[in-house]
């Protein structure tokens, strides 16, 4: 077997069964000789792998003022390795640890299946994250098995739930001021306790009382605020506001 002026090593497995390996990094001409009498010529061409393509079938949409939904279609000529969605950190939260909130839309790292087309349906409740209500960008990033990637970007407002109860909205205002570094933890704790001193009747509800105590313990834990989406204080303040706003309906929904 000859490639240009170079002979290639051929392994004989059995009669009329041969094996060879060749790195095909460019177009090549291969000649197979048999007993110096016959030969077969192969003209091998390299077909360049194209980048994946992303098509939005259903534009990003806010559902029930609380969830983000969209449908995307990704195609690749050889196969898709992974598709991720990033919700970028809003400017008003630039001091937060996370640069983005990330979700896997598709993952095929072991190439267990040859998927050239993937439709991704995304639906996620986002109203409880501290960035809710902020303008930002989402990015859908798709990559193939040679790490070629393509990115789709779109501007969105992260869904934010509207609360009707006055005390619940005041709790969320304290939460927002803390997260945007407009007040310190001690001031936030003072505002929080004053709010409940003025609304003592709320603590007659067992659910509210338990979450209130947990939240107060988080205020007492340290004077330093951890600016992160994972901050338990931010999470508890939202849950407390939601329990107060929804009342008996929250307990029914939980069960």
Coordinates of C-alpha atoms in Angstrom, one line a residue:
X1 CA 0.0 0.0 0.0
X2 CA 1.4 3.3 -1.0
X3 CA 0.6 6.9 0.0
X4 CA 2.5 9.2 -2.4
X5 CA 6.0 7.9 -2.3
X6 CA 5.6 6.3 1.2
X7 CA 4.7 2.7 1.9
X8 CA 2.2 2.0 4.5
X9 CA 2.3 -1.0 6.9
X10 CA -0.6 -3.4 6.4
X11 CA -1.7 -6.0 8.9
X12 CA -3.1 -9.3 7.6
X13 CA -5.9 -10.6 9.7
X14 CA -6.9 -13.6 7.6
X15 CA -7.2 -14.5 3.9
X16 CA -8.3 -11.6 1.9
X17 CA -8.7 -9.5 5.1
X18 CA -6.2 -6.7 5.7
X19 CA -6.1 -3.8 8.1
X20 CA -4.2 -0.5 8.1
X21 CA -4.5 2.9 9.8
X22 CA -4.0 6.3 8.3
X23 CA -4.4 9.8 9.7
X24 CA -6.5 11.7 7.1
X25 CA -5.7 15.3 7.8
X26 CA -5.9 16.4 4.2
X27 CA -6.9 15.0 0.8
X28 CA -4.8 11.9 0.0
X29 CA -4.2 9.5 -2.9
X30 CA -3.8 5.8 -1.8
X31 CA -2.6 3.0 -4.1
X32 CA -3.2 -0.7 -3.1
X33 CA -0.9 -3.1 -5.0
X34 CA -1.6 -6.9 -5.1
X35 CA 1.3 -9.2 -6.0
X36 CA 2.8 -6.4 -8.1
X37 CA 0.1 -7.1 -10.7
X38 CA -3.1 -5.3 -9.8
X39 CA -3.7 -2.0 -8.0
X40 CA -6.6 -0.1 -6.8
X41 CA -6.5 3.7 -6.4
X42 CA -8.5 5.6 -3.7
X43 CA -8.8 9.3 -3.8
X44 CA -9.7 10.2 -0.2
X45 CA -11.1 13.7 0.5
X46 CA -11.4 15.3 3.9
X47 CA -14.8 16.8 4.6
X48 CA -14.5 19.7 7.0
X49 CA -16.6 19.5 10.1
X50 CA -19.0 22.4 10.3
X51 CA -19.9 24.2 13.5
X52 CA -23.2 23.4 15.2
X53 CA -26.3 25.5 14.4
X54 CA -28.9 26.8 16.8
X55 CA -32.4 27.7 15.8
X56 CA -35.0 29.1 18.2
X57 CA -38.3 27.5 17.6
X58 CA -40.1 29.3 20.4
X59 CA -38.7 32.6 21.7
X60 CA -37.9 33.1 25.4
X61 CA -41.2 33.7 27.2
X62 CA -42.3 34.5 30.7
X63 CA -44.9 32.2 32.1
X64 CA -47.2 33.1 35.0
X65 CA -44.8 36.0 35.9
X66 CA -42.4 33.4 37.4
X67 CA -41.0 31.0 34.9
X68 CA -38.8 31.2 31.8
X69 CA -39.7 29.0 28.8
X70 CA -38.3 28.5 25.3
X71 CA -37.7 25.7 22.7
X72 CA -34.5 25.5 20.7
X73 CA -33.2 23.2 17.9
X74 CA -29.5 22.4 17.5
X75 CA -28.0 20.6 14.6
X76 CA -24.5 19.4 13.7
X77 CA -23.2 17.4 10.8
X78 CA -21.4 14.8 12.9
X79 CA -23.0 15.0 16.4
X80 CA -23.7 17.3 19.3
X81 CA -21.7 16.9 22.5
X82 CA -23.4 19.3 24.8
X83 CA -25.8 22.3 25.0
X84 CA -25.8 24.7 27.9
X85 CA -27.9 27.7 28.9
X86 CA -26.3 30.6 30.8
X87 CA -28.3 33.4 32.4
X88 CA -25.7 36.1 32.8
X89 CA -25.3 38.1 36.0
X90 CA -27.2 41.4 35.9
X91 CA -25.1 44.6 36.1
X92 CA -26.7 45.6 39.5
X93 CA -25.4 42.3 40.9
X94 CA -21.9 42.6 39.6
X95 CA -20.5 42.0 43.1
X96 CA -22.0 38.5 43.2
X97 CA -19.7 35.4 43.0
X98 CA -21.5 33.8 40.1
X99 CA -20.9 35.2 36.6
X100 CA -24.0 33.3 35.4
X101 CA -26.6 30.8 36.3
X102 CA -26.0 27.7 34.2
X103 CA -28.3 24.8 33.1
X104 CA -27.5 21.7 31.0
X105 CA -29.9 21.4 28.0
X106 CA -28.1 18.4 26.6
X107 CA -25.1 16.3 27.5
X108 CA -23.5 13.5 25.4
X109 CA -19.9 13.5 26.5
X110 CA -19.3 9.7 26.0
X111 CA -20.7 9.9 22.5
X112 CA -23.1 7.1 23.4
X113 CA -25.4 8.1 20.7
X114 CA -24.8 9.9 17.4
X115 CA -27.2 12.8 17.8
X116 CA -27.1 15.2 14.9
X117 CA -30.4 17.0 15.9
X118 CA -31.5 17.9 19.4
X119 CA -34.7 19.8 20.4
X120 CA -34.4 21.3 23.8
X121 CA -37.5 22.4 25.8
X122 CA -36.6 24.7 28.7
X123 CA -39.0 25.5 31.5
X124 CA -37.7 26.8 34.9
X125 CA -39.2 28.6 37.8
X126 CA -36.8 31.6 38.4
X127 CA -38.8 34.1 40.4
X128 CA -37.2 32.9 43.7
X129 CA -33.6 33.8 42.6
X130 CA -32.3 37.0 43.9
X131 CA -31.6 38.3 40.4
X132 CA -35.4 38.1 39.6
X133 CA -36.8 41.2 37.9
X134 CA -33.4 42.3 36.4
X135 CA -32.6 42.8 32.7
X136 CA -29.8 40.5 31.5
X137 CA -28.8 38.2 28.6
X138 CA -29.2 34.5 28.1
X139 CA -26.7 32.5 26.1
X140 CA -27.3 29.1 24.5
X141 CA -23.9 27.5 23.8
X142 CA -23.7 24.3 21.7
X143 CA -20.5 22.3 21.0
X144 CA -19.5 19.3 19.0
X145 CA -16.9 16.6 19.6
X146 CA -14.0 18.6 18.3
X147 CA -15.0 21.5 20.6
X148 CA -16.4 23.7 17.9
X149 CA -19.1 25.9 19.4
X150 CA -21.8 28.3 18.5
X151 CA -23.6 30.8 20.7
X152 CA -27.1 32.3 20.6
X153 CA -27.7 35.4 22.8
X154 CA -30.9 37.2 23.6
X155 CA -31.9 39.9 26.1
X156 CA -34.5 39.1 28.7
X157 CA -36.0 40.3 32.0
X158 CA -35.7 37.5 34.6
X159 CA -39.3 36.7 35.7
X160 CA -40.4 38.2 39.0
X161 CA -43.5 37.3 40.9
X162 CA -45.8 40.0 42.1
X163 CA -46.8 39.8 45.8
X164 CA -50.0 41.3 47.2
X165 CA -49.4 41.2 50.9
X166 CA -47.8 44.3 52.2
X167 CA -45.6 42.5 54.8
X168 CA -44.4 40.1 52.1
X169 CA -43.3 43.0 49.8
X170 CA -41.5 44.7 52.7
X171 CA -39.5 41.4 53.4
X172 CA -38.5 41.3 49.7
X173 CA -37.4 45.0 49.8
X174 CA -35.1 44.1 52.7
X175 CA -33.8 41.2 50.8
X176 CA -33.1 43.3 47.7
X177 CA -31.3 46.0 49.6
X178 CA -29.1 43.4 51.3
X179 CA -28.3 41.7 48.0
X180 CA -27.5 45.0 46.2
X181 CA -25.3 46.0 49.1
X182 CA -27.4 49.0 50.0
X183 CA -27.7 48.1 53.6
X184 CA -25.5 45.9 55.9
X185 CA -26.6 42.8 57.7
X186 CA -27.2 44.5 61.1
X187 CA -29.4 47.1 59.5
X188 CA -31.3 44.4 57.6
X189 CA -31.8 42.4 60.8
X190 CA -33.2 45.5 62.5
X191 CA -35.6 46.3 59.7
X192 CA -36.7 42.6 59.7
X193 CA -37.4 42.4 63.4
X194 CA -39.2 45.7 63.5
X195 CA -41.4 44.5 60.7
X196 CA -42.5 41.5 62.6
X197 CA -42.8 43.4 65.9
X198 CA -45.4 45.5 64.1
X199 CA -47.1 42.3 62.7
X200 CA -46.9 39.9 65.7
X201 CA -50.1 38.1 64.7
X202 CA -48.2 36.5 61.8
X203 CA -46.2 34.4 64.2
X204 CA -49.3 32.6 65.3
X205 CA -49.0 30.6 62.2
X206 CA -46.7 27.7 62.8
X207 CA -45.1 27.7 59.3
X208 CA -44.4 31.4 59.5
X209 CA -43.0 31.1 63.0
X210 CA -40.6 28.3 62.1
X211 CA -39.3 30.1 59.0
X212 CA -39.0 33.4 60.8
X213 CA -36.8 31.8 63.5
X214 CA -34.6 30.1 60.9
X215 CA -34.2 33.5 59.1
X216 CA -33.4 35.3 62.3
X217 CA -30.7 32.7 63.0
X218 CA -29.2 33.3 59.6
X219 CA -29.1 37.1 60.4
X220 CA -27.3 36.3 63.6
X221 CA -24.9 33.8 62.0
X222 CA -22.3 36.4 60.8
X223 CA -22.0 40.1 60.1
X224 CA -20.7 39.3 56.6
X225 CA -23.1 38.9 53.7
X226 CA -22.1 36.2 51.2
X227 CA -23.1 37.7 47.8
X228 CA -24.1 34.4 46.1
X229 CA -27.2 32.8 44.6
X230 CA -26.6 30.1 47.1
X231 CA -27.0 32.4 50.1
X232 CA -29.5 30.8 52.5
X233 CA -30.6 34.1 53.9
X234 CA -31.8 35.3 50.5
X235 CA -33.6 32.0 50.0
X236 CA -35.3 32.0 53.4
X237 CA -36.5 35.6 53.0
X238 CA -38.1 34.7 49.8
X239 CA -39.8 31.6 51.2
X240 CA -41.0 33.6 54.2
X241 CA -42.5 36.3 51.9
X242 CA -44.2 33.6 49.8
X243 CA -45.7 31.8 52.8
X244 CA -47.1 35.1 54.1
X245 CA -48.5 36.1 50.7
X246 CA -50.1 32.8 49.9
X247 CA -51.3 31.9 53.4
X248 CA -53.3 28.7 53.5
X249 CA -52.9 28.2 49.8
X250 CA -49.1 27.8 50.3
X251 CA -49.7 24.9 52.7
X252 CA -52.1 23.2 50.4
X253 CA -49.6 23.6 47.5
X254 CA -46.8 22.2 49.6
X255 CA -48.8 19.1 50.5

